[in-house]
XYZ file of C-alpha atoms in Angstrom:
322
model
C -30.618 -5.386 35.691
C -29.225 -1.975 36.660
C -26.708 -0.128 34.555
C -24.097 -1.045 37.199
C -24.487 -4.704 36.228
C -24.040 -4.115 32.499
C -20.573 -4.802 31.075
C -18.910 -1.762 29.571
C -18.901 -1.591 25.777
C -15.181 -2.440 25.598
C -15.802 -5.687 27.436
C -18.647 -6.537 25.097
C -16.443 -5.928 22.067
C -13.642 -8.025 23.544
C -16.041 -10.859 24.335
C -17.412 -10.767 20.791
C -13.887 -10.783 19.329
C -12.897 -13.694 21.559
C -16.018 -15.627 20.608
C -15.224 -15.321 16.906
C -11.621 -16.453 17.346
C -12.469 -19.376 19.624
C -15.270 -20.547 17.307
C -12.954 -20.460 14.279
C -10.225 -22.251 16.232
C -12.572 -25.011 17.384
C -13.837 -25.495 13.864
C -10.509 -25.486 12.032
C -7.837 -26.781 14.381
C -8.751 -30.475 13.750
C -8.205 -29.840 10.020
C -4.690 -28.406 10.338
C -1.741 -30.790 10.596
C 1.850 -30.334 11.638
C 4.005 -31.650 8.793
C 7.388 -33.309 9.201
C 9.520 -33.981 6.140
C 13.050 -35.146 5.397
C 14.715 -33.233 2.583
C 17.837 -34.241 0.712
C 20.864 -31.998 1.131
C 24.237 -31.903 -0.586
C 26.690 -34.828 -0.399
C 24.068 -37.284 0.818
C 22.994 -35.308 3.870
C 19.408 -34.804 4.979
C 17.578 -31.869 6.504
C 14.527 -32.100 8.722
C 11.800 -29.712 7.617
C 8.542 -28.625 9.171
C 5.433 -26.763 8.212
C 1.665 -26.984 8.251
C -1.020 -28.487 6.051
C -4.791 -28.156 5.702
C -7.056 -31.158 5.083
C -9.587 -30.403 2.328
C -11.326 -33.776 1.903
C -12.382 -36.535 4.267
C -10.574 -39.138 2.136
C -7.138 -37.655 2.710
C -6.344 -34.766 0.380
C -4.574 -31.820 1.984
C -2.875 -28.659 0.764
C 0.285 -26.944 1.932
C 2.979 -24.630 0.633
C 5.167 -26.070 -2.105
C 8.336 -24.956 -0.348
C 7.387 -26.972 2.752
C 7.627 -30.228 0.774
C 10.370 -29.213 -1.661
C 12.893 -31.987 -2.235
C 10.753 -34.753 -0.764
C 7.898 -37.028 -1.805
C 6.584 -38.113 1.586
C 6.445 -37.321 5.275
C 4.179 -37.403 8.304
C 1.251 -35.276 9.447
C 0.401 -34.949 13.137
C -2.931 -33.622 14.383
C -3.842 -31.919 17.650
C -5.757 -34.967 18.884
C -2.454 -36.867 18.908
C -2.874 -39.150 15.911
C -0.397 -39.155 13.049
C -0.716 -40.015 9.366
C 1.799 -40.689 6.645
C 1.457 -38.633 3.476
C 2.719 -38.620 -0.080
C 3.123 -35.539 -2.236
C 0.600 -35.757 -5.095
C 1.931 -32.682 -6.831
C 3.519 -29.319 -6.155
C 3.622 -26.067 -8.055
C 6.486 -23.792 -7.120
C 5.056 -20.942 -9.206
C 2.035 -20.638 -6.907
C 3.742 -22.078 -3.805
C 0.983 -24.660 -3.469
C 1.191 -28.430 -3.091
C -1.345 -31.227 -2.694
C -0.755 -34.153 -0.346
C -2.541 -37.485 0.057
C -2.746 -38.741 3.632
C -3.114 -42.407 4.499
C -6.011 -41.810 6.873
C -9.704 -41.579 6.088
C -12.590 -39.967 7.976
C -10.516 -36.843 8.456
C -11.937 -33.405 9.245
C -11.861 -31.326 6.067
C -11.815 -27.557 6.179
C -14.201 -25.524 4.059
C -12.516 -23.439 1.370
C -13.810 -19.889 1.159
C -13.389 -17.022 -1.292
C -10.614 -14.487 -0.744
C -12.172 -12.098 -3.267
C -14.731 -11.185 -0.606
C -12.127 -10.048 1.914
C -11.876 -6.394 2.897
C -8.999 -4.472 4.425
C -9.455 -4.384 8.192
C -11.436 -7.636 8.301
C -10.636 -10.078 11.103
C -8.674 -13.175 10.073
C -7.389 -16.124 12.085
C -4.186 -18.037 11.318
C -3.811 -21.653 12.437
C -0.570 -23.563 12.043
C 2.472 -24.912 13.793
C 4.977 -22.081 14.238
C 8.366 -23.125 15.577
C 6.968 -26.629 16.092
C 4.189 -25.579 18.472
C 1.266 -27.634 17.167
C -2.188 -26.138 16.756
C -1.202 -22.535 17.423
C -3.862 -19.903 16.815
C -3.235 -16.225 16.138
C -5.583 -13.487 15.002
C -5.276 -10.129 13.317
C -6.701 -8.182 10.439
C -6.248 -8.053 6.688
C -3.623 -5.332 6.395
C -3.712 -5.050 2.607
C -5.003 -6.814 -0.479
C -3.759 -7.033 -4.028
C -0.106 -7.612 -3.162
C 1.998 -9.554 -5.664
C 4.431 -12.278 -4.592
C 7.199 -13.056 -7.119
C 8.086 -16.743 -7.318
C 10.546 -18.621 -9.495
C 11.422 -22.175 -10.427
C 14.477 -22.693 -12.553
C 14.267 -20.096 -15.318
C 10.503 -19.723 -14.968
C 9.137 -16.795 -12.995
C 5.596 -15.793 -12.066
C 3.740 -13.317 -9.903
C 1.137 -14.723 -7.531
C -1.619 -12.120 -7.668
C -3.895 -10.763 -4.966
C -1.742 -12.050 -2.121
C -3.245 -11.356 1.300
C -1.188 -9.299 3.747
C -2.056 -9.772 7.399
C -0.721 -8.678 10.768
C -1.666 -12.002 12.393
C 1.548 -13.295 13.966
C 3.271 -15.770 11.634
C 6.538 -17.570 12.251
C 8.547 -20.364 10.580
C 6.324 -23.448 10.608
C 3.158 -21.479 9.809
C 3.796 -21.973 6.090
C 1.094 -24.182 4.598
C -1.324 -23.444 7.417
C -4.782 -21.926 7.226
C -5.763 -18.289 7.108
C -9.481 -18.179 7.869
C -12.224 -15.580 7.933
C -14.636 -15.039 10.809
C -16.909 -17.815 9.539
C -14.101 -20.367 9.747
C -13.633 -20.859 6.012
C -10.087 -20.991 4.651
C -9.399 -17.906 2.530
C -5.628 -18.279 2.256
C -2.644 -20.563 2.717
C 0.065 -18.880 4.745
C 3.213 -18.786 2.670
C 5.726 -16.222 3.865
C 6.791 -14.135 6.809
C 7.750 -10.836 5.224
C 8.849 -9.052 8.391
C 7.872 -8.264 11.961
C 4.087 -8.041 12.055
C 3.815 -8.767 8.342
C 2.616 -12.084 6.921
C 1.541 -13.110 3.427
C -0.917 -15.763 2.294
C -1.754 -17.202 -1.126
C -5.479 -16.476 -1.633
C -8.109 -19.138 -2.146
C -9.797 -17.867 -5.293
C -10.784 -19.133 -8.738
C -7.164 -19.228 -9.923
C -5.843 -21.204 -6.962
C -8.828 -23.562 -7.000
C -7.902 -24.457 -10.577
C -4.291 -25.023 -9.528
C -5.354 -27.263 -6.641
C -7.688 -29.229 -8.923
C -4.925 -29.688 -11.516
C -2.504 -30.916 -8.850
C -5.080 -33.372 -7.497
C -5.913 -34.638 -10.978
C -2.580 -34.530 -12.833
C 0.066 -33.898 -10.206
C 1.217 -30.763 -12.037
C 0.017 -27.478 -13.486
C 0.423 -26.745 -17.190
C 1.130 -23.138 -18.149
C 1.753 -21.442 -21.449
C 4.339 -18.829 -22.292
C 5.245 -16.768 -25.330
C 8.643 -15.542 -24.173
C 8.419 -11.836 -23.393
C 9.101 -9.817 -20.263
C 7.663 -6.367 -19.804
C 5.776 -3.912 -17.709
C 2.712 -1.728 -17.732
C 3.075 1.717 -19.323
C 0.840 4.567 -20.496
C -0.054 4.348 -24.159
C 0.963 7.014 -26.664
C -2.028 9.261 -27.468
C -2.660 7.698 -30.896
C -2.532 4.169 -29.456
C -4.860 5.140 -26.594
C -7.303 6.616 -29.094
C -7.145 3.475 -31.271
C -8.118 1.078 -28.457
C -9.939 3.396 -26.063
C -7.659 2.631 -23.115
C -4.791 4.375 -21.376
C -2.446 1.488 -20.523
C -0.687 -1.427 -22.210
C 2.270 -3.751 -21.607
C 5.591 -2.742 -23.112
C 7.872 -5.587 -24.173
C 11.209 -5.048 -22.454
C 12.917 -8.282 -23.512
C 12.218 -11.068 -25.971
C 13.555 -14.442 -24.807
C 15.874 -16.037 -27.355
C 14.441 -19.025 -29.261
C 10.999 -18.461 -27.740
C 7.663 -18.381 -29.584
C 7.779 -14.573 -29.389
C 11.263 -14.442 -30.911
C 10.268 -16.768 -33.734
C 7.181 -14.722 -34.623
C 8.773 -11.289 -34.687
C 8.110 -9.600 -31.351
C 10.526 -6.739 -30.711
C 11.569 -4.859 -27.568
C 9.516 -1.688 -27.481
C 6.352 -3.302 -28.809
C 3.342 -2.462 -26.657
C 0.874 -5.311 -26.226
C -2.680 -3.996 -26.468
C -4.854 -7.101 -26.814
C -4.625 -10.882 -26.907
C -7.440 -12.585 -28.800
C -9.433 -9.337 -28.468
C -8.971 -9.342 -24.663
C -7.616 -5.991 -23.391
C -4.129 -6.110 -21.844
C -3.336 -3.256 -19.450
C -0.795 -4.824 -17.107
C 1.368 -7.911 -16.755
C -1.290 -9.638 -14.645
C -3.753 -9.418 -17.563
C -1.237 -11.196 -19.789
C -0.317 -13.762 -17.148
C -3.957 -14.742 -16.584
C -4.147 -15.903 -20.198
C -1.034 -18.099 -19.962
C -2.898 -21.209 -18.814
C -2.832 -24.766 -20.089
C -5.813 -24.172 -22.360
C -3.760 -21.609 -24.304
C -1.558 -24.429 -25.601
C -4.362 -25.628 -27.848
C -3.974 -23.038 -30.577
C -2.373 -19.795 -31.731
C -2.964 -16.409 -30.105
C -3.576 -13.207 -32.032
C -1.668 -10.440 -30.276
C -2.379 -6.831 -31.165
C 0.686 -4.636 -30.576
C 1.556 -0.992 -31.077
C 4.820 -0.572 -32.953
C 6.168 2.753 -34.124
C 3.036 4.687 -35.009
C 0.557 1.958 -35.848
C -1.003 -1.330 -34.704
C -0.134 -4.743 -36.076
C -1.262 -8.275 -35.278
C 1.237 -11.021 -34.475
C 0.055 -14.629 -34.479
C 2.004 -16.691 -31.956
C 1.697 -20.297 -30.784
C 2.393 -20.466 -27.027
C 4.744 -23.148 -25.718
C 4.532 -24.961 -22.418
C 6.368 -23.292 -19.566
C 8.739 -25.810 -18.051
C 9.468 -25.228 -14.370
C 12.433 -26.884 -12.677
């Protein structure tokens, strides 16, 4: 072959890019369903809703965004090969925007769940969903940023979803609940929000979300603990930093009335340094400890107050979401 017959490097790169996207699409599209739900509205009315879902087991379990199935317990899931299944909502967790469904059908095509912690900024990702009702749509882009935080609320309960994936893959209404996949075709995120033109967010598939999905499959809900403080990360005073060997802690800004923290003597201005000897440097460190297992016994919280440390023993309560 002469050099005149060789494709230019740009063509080779484009062919390689296309091959990755088409391979991922062929692998994952049969696992992604278009969801149709009927949601209750005020005064007896109903609203038709739509979104996407990802099958994760051959016997009918699927995951989607909690807001896609808010206000309903059942619906239908249509696949690109034309067949349709009924589904019931097994459980949903508004504070992670994840929900688990159980489809009637068996012998489905489950997707493989990957690990979002391995993603890198600039890495190719592929989004598969049903934007604006167009079933089986595939878009591609890159990971624009990692480590974003997505604030979510349910009733009076609020929570930050950590390590949210930001991507420039085109997302539109209806993509929510669909798959965000890496170049190997494993699902690394569940698309959850369209933050602006060219800006999409996805809840990562990581250890934390795997536990949430497992809890929803097993119990239909996620148990979380809370002590009843709100706060933010702040630099420690020099004496406090010297006492614990770290530069940051979490300052208590507000103590919720009639909460475990209020009953055990937390005060605004306290700086949380450790919980059960685990260093606390930002709100995410504290939030990671507020899991169902924390309800089993008291926590020993080391705080800086005034000019010295003190330990407060607090029994977490269960966080009740609406």
